[in-house]
GROMACS .gro file of C-alpha atoms in nm:
model
  192
    1MET     CA    1   6.078   4.555  17.546
    2PRO     CA    2   6.001   4.820  17.278
    3ARG     CA    3   5.755   4.753  17.000
    4ALA     CA    4   5.888   4.587  16.681
    5CYS     CA    5   5.922   4.784  16.359
    6CYS     CA    6   5.652   4.707  16.100
    7VAL     CA    7   5.875   4.768  15.793
    8PRO     CA    8   5.924   4.444  15.594
    9GLY     CA    9   6.266   4.287  15.656
   10CYS     CA   10   6.350   4.508  15.956
   11LYS     CA   11   6.456   4.322  16.272
   12ALA     CA   12   6.475   4.627  16.501
   13ASN     CA   13   6.345   4.579  16.856
   14TYR     CA   14   6.301   4.202  16.830
   15LYS     CA   15   6.566   4.027  17.044
   16THR     CA   16   6.910   4.167  16.972
   17PHE     CA   17   6.903   4.547  16.989
   18GLU     CA   18   6.673   4.835  17.070
   19VAL     CA   19   6.606   5.132  16.845
   20SER     CA   20   6.370   5.426  16.896
   21ALA     CA   21   6.037   5.366  16.726
   22PHE     CA   22   5.770   5.612  16.618
   23ARG     CA   23   5.393   5.570  16.586
   24PHE     CA   24   5.216   5.646  16.262
   25PRO     CA   25   5.087   6.004  16.243
   26SER     CA   26   4.723   6.069  16.326
   27ASP     CA   27   4.684   6.299  16.023
   28GLU     CA   28   4.529   6.080  15.750
   29ARG     CA   29   4.729   6.229  15.462
   30ARG     CA   30   5.063   6.179  15.640
   31ARG     CA   31   4.960   5.832  15.759
   32LEU     CA   32   4.894   5.730  15.396
   33GLN     CA   33   5.233   5.876  15.298
   34TRP     CA   34   5.403   5.652  15.557
   35VAL     CA   35   5.205   5.342  15.451
   36LYS     CA   36   5.296   5.403  15.086
   37ALA     CA   37   5.663   5.460  15.177
   38ILE     CA   38   5.711   5.134  15.372
   39HIS     CA   39   5.592   4.915  15.079
   40ARG     CA   40   5.398   4.661  15.279
   41GLU     CA   41   5.118   4.501  15.081
   42ASP     CA   42   4.763   4.526  15.221
   43PHE     CA   43   4.886   4.693  15.539
   44THR     CA   44   4.665   4.901  15.765
   45PRO     CA   45   4.854   5.041  16.064
   46SER     CA   46   4.704   4.985  16.407
   47SER     CA   47   4.742   5.205  16.713
   48THR     CA   48   5.047   4.998  16.815
   49SER     CA   49   5.220   4.990  16.473
   50VAL     CA   50   5.557   5.168  16.470
   51VAL     CA   51   5.846   5.245  16.235
   52CYS     CA   52   6.195   5.246  16.385
   53ALA     CA   53   6.448   5.530  16.361
   54ARG     CA   54   6.662   5.334  16.113
   55HIS     CA   55   6.413   5.427  15.838
   56PHE     CA   56   6.429   5.805  15.887
   57GLU     CA   57   6.694   6.050  15.770
   58GLU     CA   58   6.888   6.212  16.055
   59HIS     CA   59   6.743   6.558  15.997
   60PHE     CA   60   6.394   6.419  16.067
   61ILE     CA   61   6.487   6.293  16.417
   62ILE     CA   62   6.487   6.550  16.699
   63THR     CA   63   6.732   6.447  16.973
   64GLU     CA   64   6.758   6.779  17.160
   65ASP     CA   65   6.540   7.075  17.243
   66SER     CA   66   6.648   7.440  17.242
   67ILE     CA   67   6.495   7.749  17.393
   68THR     CA   68   6.603   8.111  17.356
   69ARG     CA   69   6.602   8.322  17.670
   70PRO     CA   70   6.489   8.686  17.669
   71ASP     CA   71   6.856   8.793  17.687
   72GLY     CA   72   6.928   8.605  17.359
   73THR     CA   73   7.120   8.308  17.502
   74VAL     CA   74   7.016   7.964  17.385
   75ILE     CA   75   6.973   7.668  17.619
   76THR     CA   76   6.993   7.322  17.462
   77ALA     CA   77   6.902   6.998  17.639
   78LYS     CA   78   6.920   6.640  17.515
   79ARG     CA   79   6.579   6.472  17.489
   80GLY     CA   80   6.518   6.155  17.688
   81THR     CA   81   6.315   6.012  17.400
   82PRO     CA   82   6.376   6.121  17.040
   83ALA     CA   83   6.086   6.276  16.849
   84LEU     CA   84   6.014   6.324  16.481
   85ALA     CA   85   5.987   6.650  16.290
   86LYS     CA   86   5.632   6.732  16.180
   87ASP     CA   87   5.713   6.663  15.812
   88ALA     CA   88   5.906   6.337  15.873
   89PHE     CA   89   5.838   6.023  15.673
   90PRO     CA   90   6.035   5.699  15.627
   91THR     CA   91   6.280   5.699  15.333
   92ILE     CA   92   6.553   5.446  15.422
   93PHE     CA   93   6.489   5.074  15.370
   94PRO     CA   94   6.818   4.880  15.394
   95ASN     CA   95   6.659   4.532  15.376
   96GLN     CA   96   6.460   4.608  15.061
   97PRO     CA   97   6.561   4.678  14.698
   98LYS     CA   98   6.761   5.002  14.663
   99TYR     CA   99   6.503   5.169  14.439
  100LEU     CA  100   6.260   5.174  14.733
  101SER     CA  101   6.493   5.397  14.939
  102LYS     CA  102   6.505   5.757  14.827
  103GLU     CA  103   6.613   6.076  14.997
  104ALA     CA  104   6.349   6.326  15.090
  105PRO     CA  105   6.351   6.635  14.868
  106PRO     CA  106   6.519   6.937  15.028
  107ALA     CA  107   6.287   7.169  15.216
  108ARG     CA  108   6.182   7.474  15.018
  109THR     CA  109   6.291   7.811  15.142
  110ASN     CA  110   6.024   8.075  15.162
  111PRO     CA  111   5.996   8.320  14.869
  112GLN     CA  112   6.126   8.619  15.067
  113GLU     CA  113   6.443   8.428  15.167
  114ARG     CA  114   6.502   8.325  14.803
  115LYS     CA  115   6.452   8.685  14.691
  116ASP     CA  116   6.692   8.817  14.958
  117LYS     CA  117   6.959   8.562  14.858
  118MET     CA  118   6.917   8.651  14.492
  119LEU     CA  119   6.950   9.024  14.565
  120ALA     CA  120   7.261   8.964  14.779
  121ARG     CA  121   7.415   8.749  14.504
  122ASP     CA  122   7.335   9.017  14.243
  123GLU     CA  123   7.491   9.285  14.463
  124VAL     CA  124   7.812   9.081  14.498
  125GLN     CA  125   7.826   9.023  14.121
  126PHE     CA  126   7.769   9.395  14.060
  127GLN     CA  127   8.050   9.489  14.300
  128VAL     CA  128   8.287   9.244  14.126
  129TRP     CA  129   8.186   9.387  13.788
  130MET     CA  130   8.242   9.744  13.914
  131GLU     CA  131   8.589   9.655  14.043
  132ASN     CA  132   8.684   9.492  13.712
  133ASP     CA  133   8.537   9.778  13.509
  134MET     CA  134   8.706  10.058  13.702
  135ILE     CA  135   8.973  10.267  13.529
  136ASN     CA  136   9.216  10.415  13.779
  137SER     CA  137   9.453  10.610  13.555
  138PHE     CA  138   9.500  10.750  13.208
  139GLU     CA  139   9.767  10.488  13.132
  140GLU     CA  140   9.537  10.205  13.245
  141PHE     CA  141   9.263  10.343  13.021
  142GLY     CA  142   9.494  10.330  12.720
  143ASP     CA  143   9.614   9.977  12.799
  144LYS     CA  144   9.269   9.829  12.874
  145PHE     CA  145   9.073  10.008  12.607
  146VAL     CA  146   9.286   9.913  12.306
  147GLY     CA  147   9.214   9.542  12.363
  148LYS     CA  148   8.837   9.599  12.382
  149LEU     CA  149   8.811   9.839  12.088
  150SER     CA  150   8.610   9.728  11.784
  151LYS     CA  151   8.806   9.709  11.457
  152ASP     CA  152   8.575   9.980  11.315
  153TRP     CA  153   8.751  10.239  11.534
  154LEU     CA  154   9.098  10.392  11.510
  155PHE     CA  155   9.297  10.456  11.826
  156VAL     CA  156   9.542  10.748  11.842
  157SER     CA  157   9.737  10.812  12.163
  158SER     CA  158   9.957  11.097  12.285
  159ASP     CA  159  10.094  11.206  12.625
  160CYS     CA  160   9.794  11.431  12.698
  161CYS     CA  161   9.499  11.253  12.533
  162VAL     CA  162   9.362  10.951  12.353
  163CYS     CA  163   9.149  10.993  12.043
  164LEU     CA  164   8.905  10.739  11.909
  165LEU     CA  165   8.800  10.790  11.549
  166LYS     CA  166   8.535  10.607  11.347
  167PRO     CA  167   8.613  10.638  10.979
  168ASN     CA  168   8.363  10.593  10.696
  169CYS     CA  169   8.533  10.450  10.389
  170ASP     CA  170   8.225  10.446  10.160
  171GLY     CA  171   8.288  10.691   9.877
  172GLN     CA  172   8.507  10.975   9.996
  173PRO     CA  173   8.669  10.882  10.331
  174ASN     CA  174   8.558  11.086  10.632
  175ILE     CA  175   8.530  11.061  11.013
  176THR     CA  176   8.173  10.987  11.128
  177ALA     CA  177   8.241  11.004  11.501
  178SER     CA  178   8.526  11.092  11.734
  179PHE     CA  179   8.586  11.070  12.104
  180LYS     CA  180   8.869  11.240  12.290
  181VAL     CA  181   8.976  11.137  12.641
  182MET     CA  182   9.202  11.383  12.821
  183LYS     CA  183   9.478  11.283  13.061
  184PHE     CA  184   9.260  11.371  13.365
  185LEU     CA  185   8.996  11.128  13.225
  186SER     CA  186   8.740  11.380  13.104
  187GLY     CA  187   8.592  11.323  12.763
  188MET     CA  188   8.457  11.504  12.460
  189LYS     CA  189   8.235  11.340  12.198
  190THR     CA  190   8.175  11.468  11.847
  191LEU     CA  191   7.940  11.329  11.583
  192HIS     CA  192   8.020  11.445  11.229
   0.00000   0.00000   0.00000
């Protein structure tokens, strides 16, 4: 018969059903993390103390092993006895108050992976911006540009060009800047 779970209120591995159980880690820091997590007053784990699989999140329990061959194929085999990931600790306590159970924080990705993801995301956003900002024809330029034009500018259109004029109405009216876009989408700027 497997060893009984030491978590308060857990009945695993007593008489009715069997569940995989895991010994406390030998690393002192991780051992203290487990002891703190199980909320058992004045408890010092012995060499036979175990915590059953019901108290670990699924991603902490290793049920199969994989190996990559030199040719790149991956062989996966089911483990006879489940094992725990190196960073595993108990987080699920169904027979205790809910506030004692809490999910483990997600694993941090390394800085280079975060940077690569950010650069890829920026590249996608830039491509979307470029597609939305592209002007494919003279007619499209006229249609799109009028809606984005500041009210300080005047827009004059003809079959062969579009003129943008910035008037100055202080004192004697005059044009302070002009921009002419030809039908083949070349431009000419003039500051007055």
